PDB file of C-alpha atoms in Angstrom:
ATOM      1  CA  PHE H1413       0.413   0.079   0.118  1.00  0.00           C
ATOM      2  CA  SER H1414       1.254   3.494  -0.266  1.00  0.00           C
ATOM      3  CA  GLN H1415       0.310   6.606   1.573  1.00  0.00           C
ATOM      4  CA  GLU H1416      -1.863   7.479  -1.148  1.00  0.00           C
ATOM      5  CA  SER H1417      -4.345   4.884  -1.144  1.00  0.00           C
ATOM      6  CA  GLU H1418      -4.460   4.580   2.857  1.00  0.00           C
ATOM      7  CA  ASP H1419      -5.677   7.768   2.552  1.00  0.00           C
ATOM      8  CA  LEU H1420      -7.964   7.691   0.050  1.00  0.00           C
ATOM      9  CA  ASP H1421      -9.613   4.507   1.697  1.00  0.00           C
ATOM     10  CA  TRP H1422      -9.438   6.330   4.642  1.00  0.00           C
ATOM     11  CA  ASN H1423     -11.412   9.327   3.674  1.00  0.00           C
ATOM     12  CA  LEU H1424     -14.193   6.844   2.537  1.00  0.00           C
ATOM     13  CA  LEU H1425     -14.290   4.996   5.527  1.00  0.00           C
ATOM     14  CA  LYS H1426     -14.327   8.668   7.972  1.00  0.00           C
ATOM     15  CA  PRO H1427     -18.149  10.309   7.132  1.00  0.00           C
ATOM     16  CA  ASP H1428     -19.803   6.579   7.572  1.00  0.00           C
ATOM     17  CA  ILE H1429     -17.254   5.822  11.422  1.00  0.00           C
ATOM     18  CA  TYR H1430     -18.089   9.954  12.072  1.00  0.00           C
ATOM     19  CA  ALA H1431     -22.466   9.461  11.666  1.00  0.00           C
ATOM     20  CA  THR H1432     -22.464   6.269  13.613  1.00  0.00           C
ATOM     21  CA  ILE H1433     -20.446   7.547  16.642  1.00  0.00           C
ATOM     22  CA  MET H1434     -22.489  10.821  16.447  1.00  0.00           C
ATOM     23  CA  ASP H1435     -26.135   8.609  16.171  1.00  0.00           C
ATOM     24  CA  PHE H1436     -24.424   7.163  19.452  1.00  0.00           C
ATOM     25  CA  PHE H1437     -24.352   9.968  21.021  1.00  0.00           C
ATOM     26  CA  ALA H1438     -27.079  11.695  20.250  1.00  0.00           C
ATOM     27  CA  SER H1439     -28.609   8.533  21.027  1.00  0.00           C
ATOM     28  CA  GLY H1440     -28.228   9.720  24.925  1.00  0.00           C
ATOM     29  CA  LEU H1441     -27.242   6.135  26.019  1.00  0.00           C
ATOM     30  CA  PRO H1442     -24.583   5.451  28.564  1.00  0.00           C
ATOM     31  CA  VAL H1443     -21.300   5.157  27.237  1.00  0.00           C
ATOM     32  CA  VAL H1444     -20.085   3.562  30.241  1.00  0.00           C
ATOM     33  CA  THR H1445     -22.830   1.543  32.635  1.00  0.00           C
ATOM     34  CA  ASP H1446     -22.199   1.069  36.266  1.00  0.00           C
ATOM     35  CA  GLU H1447     -22.917  -2.573  35.122  1.00  0.00           C
ATOM     36  CA  ALA H1448     -20.751  -4.856  37.139  1.00  0.00           C
ATOM     37  CA  PRO H1449     -18.388  -6.973  34.928  1.00  0.00           C
ATOM     38  CA  ARG H1450     -19.205 -10.030  33.903  1.00  0.00           C
ATOM     39  CA  THR H1451     -17.836 -13.247  36.085  1.00  0.00           C
ATOM     40  CA  ASP H1452     -19.205 -15.924  34.634  1.00  0.00           C
ATOM     41  CA  THR H1453     -16.665 -15.871  31.085  1.00  0.00           C
ATOM     42  CA  ALA H1454     -14.181 -14.757  33.428  1.00  0.00           C
ATOM     43  CA  ALA H1455     -11.377 -17.424  32.480  1.00  0.00           C
ATOM     44  CA  SER H1456      -9.956 -19.284  35.602  1.00  0.00           C
ATOM     45  CA  GLU H1457      -7.266 -21.387  35.683  1.00  0.00           C
ATOM     46  CA  GLU H1458      -9.242 -24.357  36.158  1.00  0.00           C
ATOM     47  CA  ASP H1459     -10.298 -23.877  32.736  1.00  0.00           C
ATOM     48  CA  ASP H1460      -9.001 -26.066  29.646  1.00  0.00           C
ATOM     49  CA  GLU H1461      -8.852 -24.257  25.820  1.00  0.00           C
ATOM     50  CA  VAL H1462     -12.280 -25.510  25.411  1.00  0.00           C
ATOM     51  CA  VAL H1463     -13.434 -23.925  27.951  1.00  0.00           C
ATOM     52  CA  LEU H1464     -11.816 -20.349  27.336  1.00  0.00           C
ATOM     53  CA  MET H1465     -13.089 -20.621  23.586  1.00  0.00           C
ATOM     54  CA  ILE H1466     -16.885 -21.367  24.392  1.00  0.00           C
ATOM     55  CA  LYS H1467     -16.656 -18.687  26.828  1.00  0.00           C
ATOM     56  CA  GLU H1468     -14.811 -15.991  24.133  1.00  0.00           C
ATOM     57  CA  LEU H1469     -17.562 -16.546  22.014  1.00  0.00           C
ATOM     58  CA  LEU H1470     -20.478 -15.986  24.422  1.00  0.00           C
ATOM     59  CA  ASP H1471     -19.023 -12.963  25.365  1.00  0.00           C
ATOM     60  CA  THR H1472     -18.131 -11.798  22.256  1.00  0.00           C
ATOM     61  CA  ARG H1473     -20.614 -13.332  19.552  1.00  0.00           C
ATOM     62  CA  ILE H1474     -24.141 -15.252  21.218  1.00  0.00           C
ATOM     63  CA  ARG H1475     -24.351 -12.709  24.294  1.00  0.00           C
ATOM     64  CA  PRO H1476     -24.660  -9.295  22.450  1.00  0.00           C
ATOM     65  CA  THR H1477     -26.909 -11.594  19.898  1.00  0.00           C
ATOM     66  CA  VAL H1478     -29.496 -12.363  22.763  1.00  0.00           C
ATOM     67  CA  GLN H1479     -28.885  -9.657  24.768  1.00  0.00           C
ATOM     68  CA  GLU H1480     -30.363  -7.393  21.723  1.00  0.00           C
ATOM     69  CA  ASP H1481     -33.432  -9.037  22.403  1.00  0.00           C
ATOM     70  CA  GLY H1482     -33.746  -8.427  26.394  1.00  0.00           C
ATOM     71  CA  GLY H1483     -32.589 -11.609  26.972  1.00  0.00           C
ATOM     72  CA  ASP H1484     -29.031 -13.041  28.359  1.00  0.00           C
ATOM     73  CA  VAL H1485     -27.518 -15.620  28.609  1.00  0.00           C
ATOM     74  CA  ILE H1486     -25.117 -17.306  31.287  1.00  0.00           C
ATOM     75  CA  TYR H1487     -22.053 -20.016  31.100  1.00  0.00           C
ATOM     76  CA  LYS H1488     -22.924 -22.845  33.829  1.00  0.00           C
ATOM     77  CA  GLY H1489     -20.519 -25.065  32.536  1.00  0.00           C
ATOM     78  CA  PHE H1490     -19.423 -27.693  30.306  1.00  0.00           C
ATOM     79  CA  GLU H1491     -19.397 -31.479  30.973  1.00  0.00           C
ATOM     80  CA  ASP H1492     -19.208 -34.412  28.557  1.00  0.00           C
ATOM     81  CA  GLY H1493     -19.395 -32.475  25.964  1.00  0.00           C
ATOM     82  CA  ILE H1494     -22.302 -30.364  26.786  1.00  0.00           C
ATOM     83  CA  VAL H1495     -22.356 -26.648  27.346  1.00  0.00           C
ATOM     84  CA  GLN H1496     -24.623 -25.801  30.356  1.00  0.00           C
ATOM     85  CA  LEU H1497     -26.690 -22.539  29.717  1.00  0.00           C
ATOM     86  CA  LYS H1498     -28.825 -20.236  31.799  1.00  0.00           C
ATOM     87  CA  LEU H1499     -30.892 -18.028  29.654  1.00  0.00           C
ATOM     88  CA  GLN H1500     -32.086 -14.803  31.003  1.00  0.00           C
ATOM     89  CA  GLY H1501     -34.340 -11.813  30.912  1.00  0.00           C
ATOM     90  CA  SER H1502     -36.990 -12.356  27.833  1.00  0.00           C
ATOM     91  CA  CYS H1503     -34.755 -15.340  27.219  1.00  0.00           C
ATOM     92  CA  THR H1504     -36.762 -17.156  29.510  1.00  0.00           C
ATOM     93  CA  SER H1505     -40.085 -16.780  29.147  1.00  0.00           C
ATOM     94  CA  CYS H1506     -39.995 -16.593  25.332  1.00  0.00           C
ATOM     95  CA  PRO H1507     -41.680 -19.859  23.689  1.00  0.00           C
ATOM     96  CA  SER H1508     -39.037 -19.726  20.989  1.00  0.00           C
ATOM     97  CA  SER H1509     -35.966 -19.924  23.995  1.00  0.00           C
ATOM     98  CA  ILE H1510     -35.014 -23.623  23.185  1.00  0.00           C
ATOM     99  CA  ILE H1511     -35.451 -23.036  19.402  1.00  0.00           C
ATOM    100  CA  THR H1512     -32.386 -19.783  20.207  1.00  0.00           C
ATOM    101  CA  LEU H1513     -31.210 -21.821  22.430  1.00  0.00           C
ATOM    102  CA  LYS H1514     -30.301 -25.259  20.381  1.00  0.00           C
ATOM    103  CA  ASN H1515     -30.670 -23.521  16.732  1.00  0.00           C
ATOM    104  CA  GLY H1516     -29.016 -20.557  17.615  1.00  0.00           C
ATOM    105  CA  ILE H1517     -26.360 -21.251  20.314  1.00  0.00           C
ATOM    106  CA  GLN H1518     -25.625 -25.308  20.279  1.00  0.00           C
ATOM    107  CA  ASN H1519     -24.869 -24.237  15.916  1.00  0.00           C
ATOM    108  CA  MET H1520     -22.725 -21.547  16.917  1.00  0.00           C
ATOM    109  CA  LEU H1521     -20.618 -22.987  19.036  1.00  0.00           C
ATOM    110  CA  GLN H1522     -20.162 -26.722  17.368  1.00  0.00           C
ATOM    111  CA  PHE H1523     -19.108 -24.947  14.120  1.00  0.00           C
ATOM    112  CA  TYR H1524     -16.396 -23.248  15.281  1.00  0.00           C
ATOM    113  CA  ILE H1525     -15.455 -25.657  18.734  1.00  0.00           C
ATOM    114  CA  PRO H1526     -16.085 -29.176  17.494  1.00  0.00           C
ATOM    115  CA  GLU H1527     -15.643 -30.505  20.628  1.00  0.00           C
ATOM    116  CA  VAL H1528     -19.013 -29.044  21.383  1.00  0.00           C
ATOM    117  CA  GLU H1529     -21.932 -32.345  21.473  1.00  0.00           C
ATOM    118  CA  GLY H1530     -24.582 -30.072  22.592  1.00  0.00           C
ATOM    119  CA  VAL H1531     -26.530 -27.387  24.937  1.00  0.00           C
ATOM    120  CA  GLU H1532     -28.342 -27.390  27.590  1.00  0.00           C
ATOM    121  CA  GLN H1533     -30.288 -25.355  29.045  1.00  0.00           C
ATOM    122  CA  VAL H1534     -29.819 -24.865  33.701  1.00  0.00           C
ATOM    123  CA  VAL H1535     -33.411 -24.089  35.877  1.00  0.00           C
ATOM    124  CA  ASP H1536     -32.197 -22.931  39.207  1.00  0.00           C
ATOM    125  CA  ASP H1537     -34.027 -23.597  42.245  1.00  0.00           C
ATOM    126  CA  ASP H1538     -34.918 -19.292  42.177  1.00  0.00           C
ATOM    127  CA  ASP H1539     -36.271 -19.551  38.179  1.00  0.00           C
ATOM    128  CA  ASP H1540     -39.291 -22.523  39.819  1.00  0.00           C
ATOM    129  CA  VAL H1541     -40.106 -20.395  42.484  1.00  0.00           C
ATOM    130  CA  GLU H1542     -40.765 -16.795  41.107  1.00  0.00           C
ATOM    131  CA  LYS H1543     -42.100 -18.846  37.822  1.00  0.00           C
ATOM    132  CA  GLU H1544     -44.864 -20.295  40.898  1.00  0.00           C
ATOM    133  CA  ALA H1545     -44.906 -16.650  41.899  1.00  0.00           C
ATOM    134  CA  ASN H1546     -45.951 -15.241  38.183  1.00  0.00           C
ATOM    135  CA  SER H1547     -49.109 -17.629  37.381  1.00  0.00           C
ATOM    136  CA  THR H1548     -50.318 -17.670  40.854  1.00  0.00           C
TER     137      THR H1548
END
């Protein structure tokens, strides 16, 4: 690349980049949130390479997509080829949550990580109590 071609590329990109940044600031959304960092996908010493890849995919590809629909996905574990996840927010009551889990999340994990044989939803005891309270 020459300096001229690099400048030309930048001149084409700059207006779109600037417009995107300005649209975000005009939206009034916070630039930084007070939200605590995610701990479920933080790397730990016990994690092997497969678990680290699963956690990275959850953070970079899967979680942002699920959050766009008002939900979230929490990593609970990886055992015998099965990734254990907890769905939160709108994903818990959404009738298509199993489809999201199997078709979306499982397919993506299996595409990038051959060791993943499946995905299962984990439901905490707290979730059962909450569902019972909402149904009465």
